[in-house]
Structure formats: C-alpha cells, structure tokens
C-alpha cells in the first residue's frame, strides 16, 4: 500500500508476537493486589445495635462500604477515604431483625412486659437505650431472653430479606457482598465465643436452611456440626471466623472440649477445617499477643489491650489469659499436633471492625465507634463504652480497627472465600499496607531486588497461610518478605518475623526477629540485636505527623538462623508503621478538648500475616 509517507505494511502479529509475549502480565494467574474488606459488620438489624439506637440498615452499610456517602445515625455525613472491595454483614442470628419489630410496637412483642419496658427505655433517649441494650446483652448471655425474641417465625422472612439485599449489592469483579451472620455464644454469662459464618454461595443455597442460633446450643462443636449438615444438605460451602478471644475468659483456645472433656484427634479434626481464620484485632482490642505471655515483645506492651474481663466484664482469673491470644494458641497447636496427630489451632489472620452502627470506618481520622453513642462528639473518649454494675470500659479504650487483606485472584465471592479458606490473608489495624510473605528453601538476596516479589514467591515457595514441605538435607527455611506503606498512611518502621516452635524437651518457645527496618543507615542494632526505635514526629496540637522517618517500602530475604528440621514450628510476619496519631488525638484536635493524660493518643499501626507452618 502506498501513501504520502511511503510504503505502509498491514499489521502482522506474527512479526512481533511470539508466546509468551512481551507483556509480563499477560496470562499471569496469581493474586496481584490485596482485596480489602471487613468481615464483621452489624446494622440496625442486630438486636443490640438496633436497641442502642442504630438506624442504618444492611443497604446503608453496603452503600457505605462500597464508597458512597451516607448519613450516620447521629446525623453526620460520613464516607470512607477509599471504597472497600468486599464486606460481610454479620448481623446476629439470635433475634435478627426483631428489634425493628419491637420499635414499631408489634402487638405480639408488646404483650411481654420486659419487651414493653425495653421499648419504653429505647424511646426515652440515648441513656435509656444504652441501658436497655446492656440488659439485652446480659439476658442473652444468661439465657433469659423474653420468649418472643426467640420465636423462629420472625427469622424466615428476615433472613430471606437479608440474602436478597446481599444479592442486590453483590457485583462480581467490582464489589463482593457476602451472605453471612454472627453466631453469638456468650457461654457462662458473657464468655465470648462468637463466630462469623461466611457463605461462599448465593441466596439460592443460603435460603434452604435458616442460620443456627445459640437458642439451640452455645457449644461451638454444635456449630461445626450444623455447618457440616448445611454443606451436606445444600452442596454449598461455609467457613467460620472466631473473634475476640480476649473477652472469652480463657475459653476461646482452652485445651479441652466445650463440655470439659479431653482434647482428642477427632475433636481437633472437627474444629480445624471449619475455622481457617481468627480475628486478630477489632474495636474491642487485639487478640494477637499479650505482654504477660510474650514477655520479650516490646510492641505488645500497652497495645490495645482489653484484658480485664469477659463481654459482661466478669473479672478474669489467673490462667485465663493464656487461652485467649492467638500467638499462644498457635504454639499450643504445635503441641497438640505432636500429641494428637492433628492441630486444632491452625489459624490464619483476619480483622474486622465489629461496628454496631453500620459504618466500617476503621481509619484513625475517620473513626465512628462501635455503637451510636460512640459516634464522634467531644466527650466520647470519656463515655462508658461498656458498663455492668461498677465494672466499666471507657470510650477511649475502643480500638479503631481493623481490615482484612485477601490475596485473591479476582473480586468475587468464590475467589475471596477460597483465599480465606487457604489462609492467604493478613490482618491490619486499619491501614491498607501491601504485605507479602513467602517461605521456601531457595530464596536468595537477589530475589529481594524484584519489583514484583510475588513472581519469585510463588515460583520458589509457598505464600502466607500454607505449609512448608519437608526440609531438604542441609537446608534451612528462607523467607521473602515485602511491605509497602498505605499511600495515605505512615512510613514503615520495620518488618519482624515471629517464630514459635516446640523444642526437644517438649517446651513451647517463641522469638521475634527484626529482619528489615527503615532508616537502616542510622539505626544499627545493639549488641543484643535490638533495633533502636524509629523516632516520633507526631504533632498532637494538629494531629499530624511527618513521613521524614521510616521507609515507604521494605523488602528482604531472611533465613532462620536457628532452624532444626526435627522440630515443629510456625512463622508469621508483623509489619509496624512509624508512630502516628491515634483517633483520640484526632478527637482532641478537632473538638479542641483536653483529654486525660493517661489516655493513649499515639499509636503504631500494624499488620499481621497468616503463618507459614513447618512440620517434620
């Protein structure tokens, strides 16, 4: 073909395209970015949320999670800095939707004197509503709910409406709305054994069987059996995420069955398949580690601890804390596996808000609290967030957390659920930092120079949540770790590897390794290997900070220097940001109030990856 610019040849793909082609991204089948979500959200359809005054519905919560602006119950406009990729609305299955009937004065409910009194309290104002809510929680915990609230006839219509809403908002490829509910066991009067049950499937299967409630049983073993029966009946898939072990008064990871029997291999094998993830952090504090259990962990000291009692603030007794925190449970799981042949505590990491106002707002500068009473106002730091008699948790103790990052191939229910099931997830206290963690035997320092560590990670090793193969003779595990800061957050202080193992004497051990850190040119480890603090640029007067310290990204290949191929072990990564303002600092600056000096106003946001396990 001729033209005024000379000879023009038709495009001939054969001249420039040969498989696999120039593009390094074409045909790639590996997760390319974390999908961010909240696996723990309550709306006004949850009995305690609705009774406390929440008005946002599941539709409102879904619109907010996908990035739309909504009006909070307190009348304030609110929006996320960035949309989430997915969310699970986990309204309590116990009495789901009945509070809306109570508010409208349903005659059947008004015939009960307690319910009539609660409705009057709800209508008397915020203080009365809060008192009614705590009475409801206590009644549910002690199996004294008024009979109309446990009547299953309300459940069928409410559940069908709930699943229809999730189908309406589920938008494969763009936004995933999981069908879900919370099973709310408060055994023994407030011992928190709650689980969020997440469906892989849609309304057609979810509607076949109503969600199980604790009216039938508070025993988690009965929940696992219900899940097995549900899958057998419907052909669908379920998983459960236990949460808030720190309020279980020693029952979340107790080394016995719910009824007090000994652990057996059958019991361990009944538990582990249904619960691949554990909620490491949420508004009621973190359950990853406790300073009394991890005595050498400087970053566990004072970090978002709720450790005084259970959900009803029944005080803890000696020995309870040991069975509430995941790091200890991961170690106990190694011992159980050796003794029983199965590991009941093989958990990956998840995080959620546990919001009860429909707002998945976990950012420190955009924190809307747990209940309506803790939505932004000048004195919320000093409110009674929980109060039972003279036992109180103050408002400032609430934690602005958290979100779950999922390494899924695509933004669909099936893909995200499958990633949760294989534990390829990590928990953060709110920031959306990108974290990679791979284990193998052949990583070399050059691999840390890659701009896309996932390629080397999946090629040479296994990702977070997986198991290392048996060690080749003479080799120790190598790990490829990478983290990039949240674009809106603080720089990174350091990445640590937390190792737990069962030694030759049958004793459980742990050690924390600083493997890479920011400002490495000026921060040299001391003789004991401790890395100096990164510093602090927080300006409390303006609730601001400077990213003049730390690094925006960190990457390293690390080899376990103490590996023994004959010993069981696990490894997971913890990523720490530089110090930044806590939500209490933002409140003080915005409302121009003076906060009690004992209240923490600075935090170090963090992420915890799912572990990688080694079994001889």
mmCIF file of C-alpha atoms in Angstrom, residues 418-583:
data_model
loop_
_atom_site.group_PDB
_atom_site.id
_atom_site.type_symbol
_atom_site.label_atom_id
_atom_site.label_comp_id
_atom_site.label_asym_id
_atom_site.label_seq_id
_atom_site.Cartn_x
_atom_site.Cartn_y
_atom_site.Cartn_z
ATOM 1 C CA UNK A 418 -11.246 -19.625 48.594
ATOM 2 C CA UNK A 419 -8.352 -17.354 49.616
ATOM 3 C CA UNK A 420 -9.789 -17.150 53.133
ATOM 4 C CA UNK A 421 -10.094 -20.924 53.238
ATOM 5 C CA UNK A 422 -6.437 -21.390 52.280
ATOM 6 C CA UNK A 423 -5.500 -18.624 54.781
ATOM 7 C CA UNK A 424 -3.841 -16.352 52.203
ATOM 8 C CA UNK A 425 -4.864 -13.318 54.232
ATOM 9 C CA UNK A 426 -3.478 -10.777 56.651
ATOM 10 C CA UNK A 427 -4.941 -8.509 59.316
ATOM 11 C CA UNK A 428 -4.252 -4.822 59.805
ATOM 12 C CA UNK A 429 -5.239 -2.333 62.465
ATOM 13 C CA UNK A 430 -6.706 -0.167 59.704
ATOM 14 C CA UNK A 431 -4.046 0.936 57.202
ATOM 15 C CA UNK A 432 -4.037 -0.671 53.773
ATOM 16 C CA UNK A 433 -0.373 -1.530 53.555
ATOM 17 C CA UNK A 434 0.585 -4.153 50.980
ATOM 18 C CA UNK A 435 2.293 -7.146 52.604
ATOM 19 C CA UNK A 436 3.837 -10.239 51.006
ATOM 20 C CA UNK A 437 5.199 -13.229 52.937
ATOM 21 C CA UNK A 438 6.561 -16.351 51.237
ATOM 22 C CA UNK A 439 8.514 -19.298 52.607
ATOM 23 C CA UNK A 440 10.730 -21.839 50.889
ATOM 24 C CA UNK A 441 14.286 -23.152 50.803
ATOM 25 C CA UNK A 442 15.747 -21.435 47.746
ATOM 26 C CA UNK A 443 15.196 -17.701 48.166
ATOM 27 C CA UNK A 444 18.396 -15.689 47.768
ATOM 28 C CA UNK A 445 19.112 -11.999 48.455
ATOM 29 C CA UNK A 446 18.825 -11.180 44.762
ATOM 30 C CA UNK A 447 15.109 -12.082 44.929
ATOM 31 C CA UNK A 448 14.560 -9.031 47.148
ATOM 32 C CA UNK A 449 15.520 -6.787 44.228
ATOM 33 C CA UNK A 450 12.385 -7.745 42.314
ATOM 34 C CA UNK A 451 9.738 -5.085 41.751
ATOM 35 C CA UNK A 452 7.180 -7.854 41.902
ATOM 36 C CA UNK A 453 8.209 -10.273 44.653
ATOM 37 C CA UNK A 454 5.096 -12.384 44.114
ATOM 38 C CA UNK A 455 6.574 -13.903 40.948
ATOM 39 C CA UNK A 456 9.589 -15.233 42.827
ATOM 40 C CA UNK A 457 7.446 -16.008 45.862
ATOM 41 C CA UNK A 458 5.010 -18.310 44.120
ATOM 42 C CA UNK A 459 7.749 -19.794 41.916
ATOM 43 C CA UNK A 460 10.157 -20.705 44.682
ATOM 44 C CA UNK A 461 7.945 -21.096 47.730
ATOM 45 C CA UNK A 462 4.554 -21.034 49.404
ATOM 46 C CA UNK A 463 2.502 -17.992 50.488
ATOM 47 C CA UNK A 464 1.199 -16.948 53.883
ATOM 48 C CA UNK A 465 -1.226 -19.490 55.282
ATOM 49 C CA UNK A 466 0.480 -22.510 53.729
ATOM 50 C CA UNK A 467 2.790 -25.330 54.861
ATOM 51 C CA UNK A 468 6.451 -25.667 54.056
ATOM 52 C CA UNK A 469 7.449 -29.021 52.571
ATOM 53 C CA UNK A 470 9.926 -31.161 54.481
ATOM 54 C CA UNK A 471 13.356 -29.536 54.621
ATOM 55 C CA UNK A 472 15.899 -30.822 52.099
ATOM 56 C CA UNK A 473 19.100 -32.113 53.734
ATOM 57 C CA UNK A 474 21.275 -29.284 54.971
ATOM 58 C CA UNK A 475 18.821 -26.513 54.156
ATOM 59 C CA UNK A 476 17.019 -24.017 56.397
ATOM 60 C CA UNK A 477 13.808 -22.185 55.529
ATOM 61 C CA UNK A 478 14.212 -18.909 53.687
ATOM 62 C CA UNK A 479 11.528 -16.241 53.621
ATOM 63 C CA UNK A 480 10.781 -13.461 51.172
ATOM 64 C CA UNK A 481 9.100 -10.541 52.943
ATOM 65 C CA UNK A 482 7.918 -7.302 51.379
ATOM 66 C CA UNK A 483 5.735 -4.430 52.542
ATOM 67 C CA UNK A 484 4.704 -1.106 51.025
ATOM 68 C CA UNK A 485 3.084 1.671 53.034
ATOM 69 C CA UNK A 486 -0.540 2.670 52.743
ATOM 70 C CA UNK A 487 -0.468 5.681 50.371
ATOM 71 C CA UNK A 488 -2.439 7.650 52.976
ATOM 72 C CA UNK A 489 -0.604 6.280 55.997
ATOM 73 C CA UNK A 490 2.688 6.410 57.817
ATOM 74 C CA UNK A 491 6.014 5.136 56.595
ATOM 75 C CA UNK A 492 7.163 1.719 57.754
ATOM 76 C CA UNK A 493 9.235 1.222 60.891
ATOM 77 C CA UNK A 494 10.158 -2.460 60.441
ATOM 78 C CA UNK A 495 9.168 -5.970 59.451
ATOM 79 C CA UNK A 496 9.514 -8.702 62.037
ATOM 80 C CA UNK A 497 9.273 -12.471 61.830
ATOM 81 C CA UNK A 498 7.598 -14.103 64.814
ATOM 82 C CA UNK A 499 8.592 -17.720 65.226
ATOM 83 C CA UNK A 500 7.038 -20.287 67.534
ATOM 84 C CA UNK A 501 8.321 -23.813 67.972
ATOM 85 C CA UNK A 502 8.220 -26.938 70.110
ATOM 86 C CA UNK A 503 11.713 -27.685 71.398
ATOM 87 C CA UNK A 504 13.372 -31.038 72.007
ATOM 88 C CA UNK A 505 12.213 -31.034 75.639
ATOM 89 C CA UNK A 506 8.587 -30.544 74.656
ATOM 90 C CA UNK A 507 8.616 -26.891 75.729
ATOM 91 C CA UNK A 508 6.927 -24.189 73.647
ATOM 92 C CA UNK A 509 9.160 -21.334 72.586
ATOM 93 C CA UNK A 510 8.877 -18.073 70.663
ATOM 94 C CA UNK A 511 11.269 -15.477 69.326
ATOM 95 C CA UNK A 512 10.850 -12.195 67.476
ATOM 96 C CA UNK A 513 13.344 -11.303 64.755
ATOM 97 C CA UNK A 514 13.754 -7.811 63.299
ATOM 98 C CA UNK A 515 14.523 -8.724 59.684
ATOM 99 C CA UNK A 516 14.452 -5.353 57.891
ATOM 100 C CA UNK A 517 13.798 -1.788 59.040
ATOM 101 C CA UNK A 518 13.582 1.765 57.842
ATOM 102 C CA UNK A 519 16.405 4.298 58.128
ATOM 103 C CA UNK A 520 18.855 1.398 58.239
ATOM 104 C CA UNK A 521 21.807 3.717 57.716
ATOM 105 C CA UNK A 522 21.263 5.399 61.097
ATOM 106 C CA UNK A 523 19.553 2.596 63.078
ATOM 107 C CA UNK A 524 22.166 0.000 63.940
ATOM 108 C CA UNK A 525 21.226 -3.000 66.134
ATOM 109 C CA UNK A 526 22.844 -3.118 69.559
ATOM 110 C CA UNK A 527 24.936 -5.993 70.891
ATOM 111 C CA UNK A 528 21.775 -7.960 71.698
ATOM 112 C CA UNK A 529 20.425 -7.428 68.187
ATOM 113 C CA UNK A 530 17.755 -4.926 69.204
ATOM 114 C CA UNK A 531 16.913 -2.261 66.624
ATOM 115 C CA UNK A 532 16.566 1.259 68.087
ATOM 116 C CA UNK A 533 13.158 2.983 67.972
ATOM 117 C CA UNK A 534 12.362 4.693 64.705
ATOM 118 C CA UNK A 535 11.525 8.021 66.349
ATOM 119 C CA UNK A 536 8.352 10.064 66.623
ATOM 120 C CA UNK A 537 7.198 13.020 64.512
ATOM 121 C CA UNK A 538 3.628 13.303 65.817
ATOM 122 C CA UNK A 539 2.341 16.835 66.440
ATOM 123 C CA UNK A 540 -0.560 16.398 68.868
ATOM 124 C CA UNK A 541 -1.726 20.010 68.551
ATOM 125 C CA UNK A 542 -2.643 19.411 64.911
ATOM 126 C CA UNK A 543 -2.994 15.599 64.995
ATOM 127 C CA UNK A 544 -0.438 15.276 62.219
ATOM 128 C CA UNK A 545 2.909 13.615 61.558
ATOM 129 C CA UNK A 546 5.786 13.693 59.111
ATOM 130 C CA UNK A 547 6.955 10.822 56.929
ATOM 131 C CA UNK A 548 10.515 12.088 57.350
ATOM 132 C CA UNK A 549 11.407 8.889 59.234
ATOM 133 C CA UNK A 550 10.931 5.275 58.284
ATOM 134 C CA UNK A 551 10.788 3.913 54.747
ATOM 135 C CA UNK A 552 7.882 3.766 52.267
ATOM 136 C CA UNK A 553 8.689 0.156 51.435
ATOM 137 C CA UNK A 554 10.778 -2.661 52.837
ATOM 138 C CA UNK A 555 11.845 -5.974 51.298
ATOM 139 C CA UNK A 556 14.249 -8.690 52.397
ATOM 140 C CA UNK A 557 15.147 -12.354 52.144
ATOM 141 C CA UNK A 558 15.667 -13.820 55.614
ATOM 142 C CA UNK A 559 16.920 -17.248 56.698
ATOM 143 C CA UNK A 560 16.013 -18.803 60.040
ATOM 144 C CA UNK A 561 19.363 -18.939 61.887
ATOM 145 C CA UNK A 562 18.118 -21.451 64.478
ATOM 146 C CA UNK A 563 16.295 -23.973 62.313
ATOM 147 C CA UNK A 564 16.117 -27.588 63.464
ATOM 148 C CA UNK A 565 14.476 -29.816 60.825
ATOM 149 C CA UNK A 566 13.234 -32.204 63.503
ATOM 150 C CA UNK A 567 11.090 -29.605 65.318
ATOM 151 C CA UNK A 568 7.614 -28.279 64.579
ATOM 152 C CA UNK A 569 7.449 -24.533 64.002
ATOM 153 C CA UNK A 570 5.431 -21.668 62.567
ATOM 154 C CA UNK A 571 6.455 -18.263 61.264
ATOM 155 C CA UNK A 572 4.460 -15.105 60.592
ATOM 156 C CA UNK A 573 5.315 -11.519 59.776
ATOM 157 C CA UNK A 574 4.405 -8.375 61.685
ATOM 158 C CA UNK A 575 4.753 -5.031 59.924
ATOM 159 C CA UNK A 576 4.917 -1.858 62.015
ATOM 160 C CA UNK A 577 4.334 1.714 60.895
ATOM 161 C CA UNK A 578 6.085 4.718 62.396
ATOM 162 C CA UNK A 579 4.149 6.401 65.248
ATOM 163 C CA UNK A 580 1.046 8.287 64.080
ATOM 164 C CA UNK A 581 -1.899 9.964 65.865
ATOM 165 C CA UNK A 582 -4.477 7.687 67.452
ATOM 166 C CA UNK A 583 -8.172 8.511 66.995
#
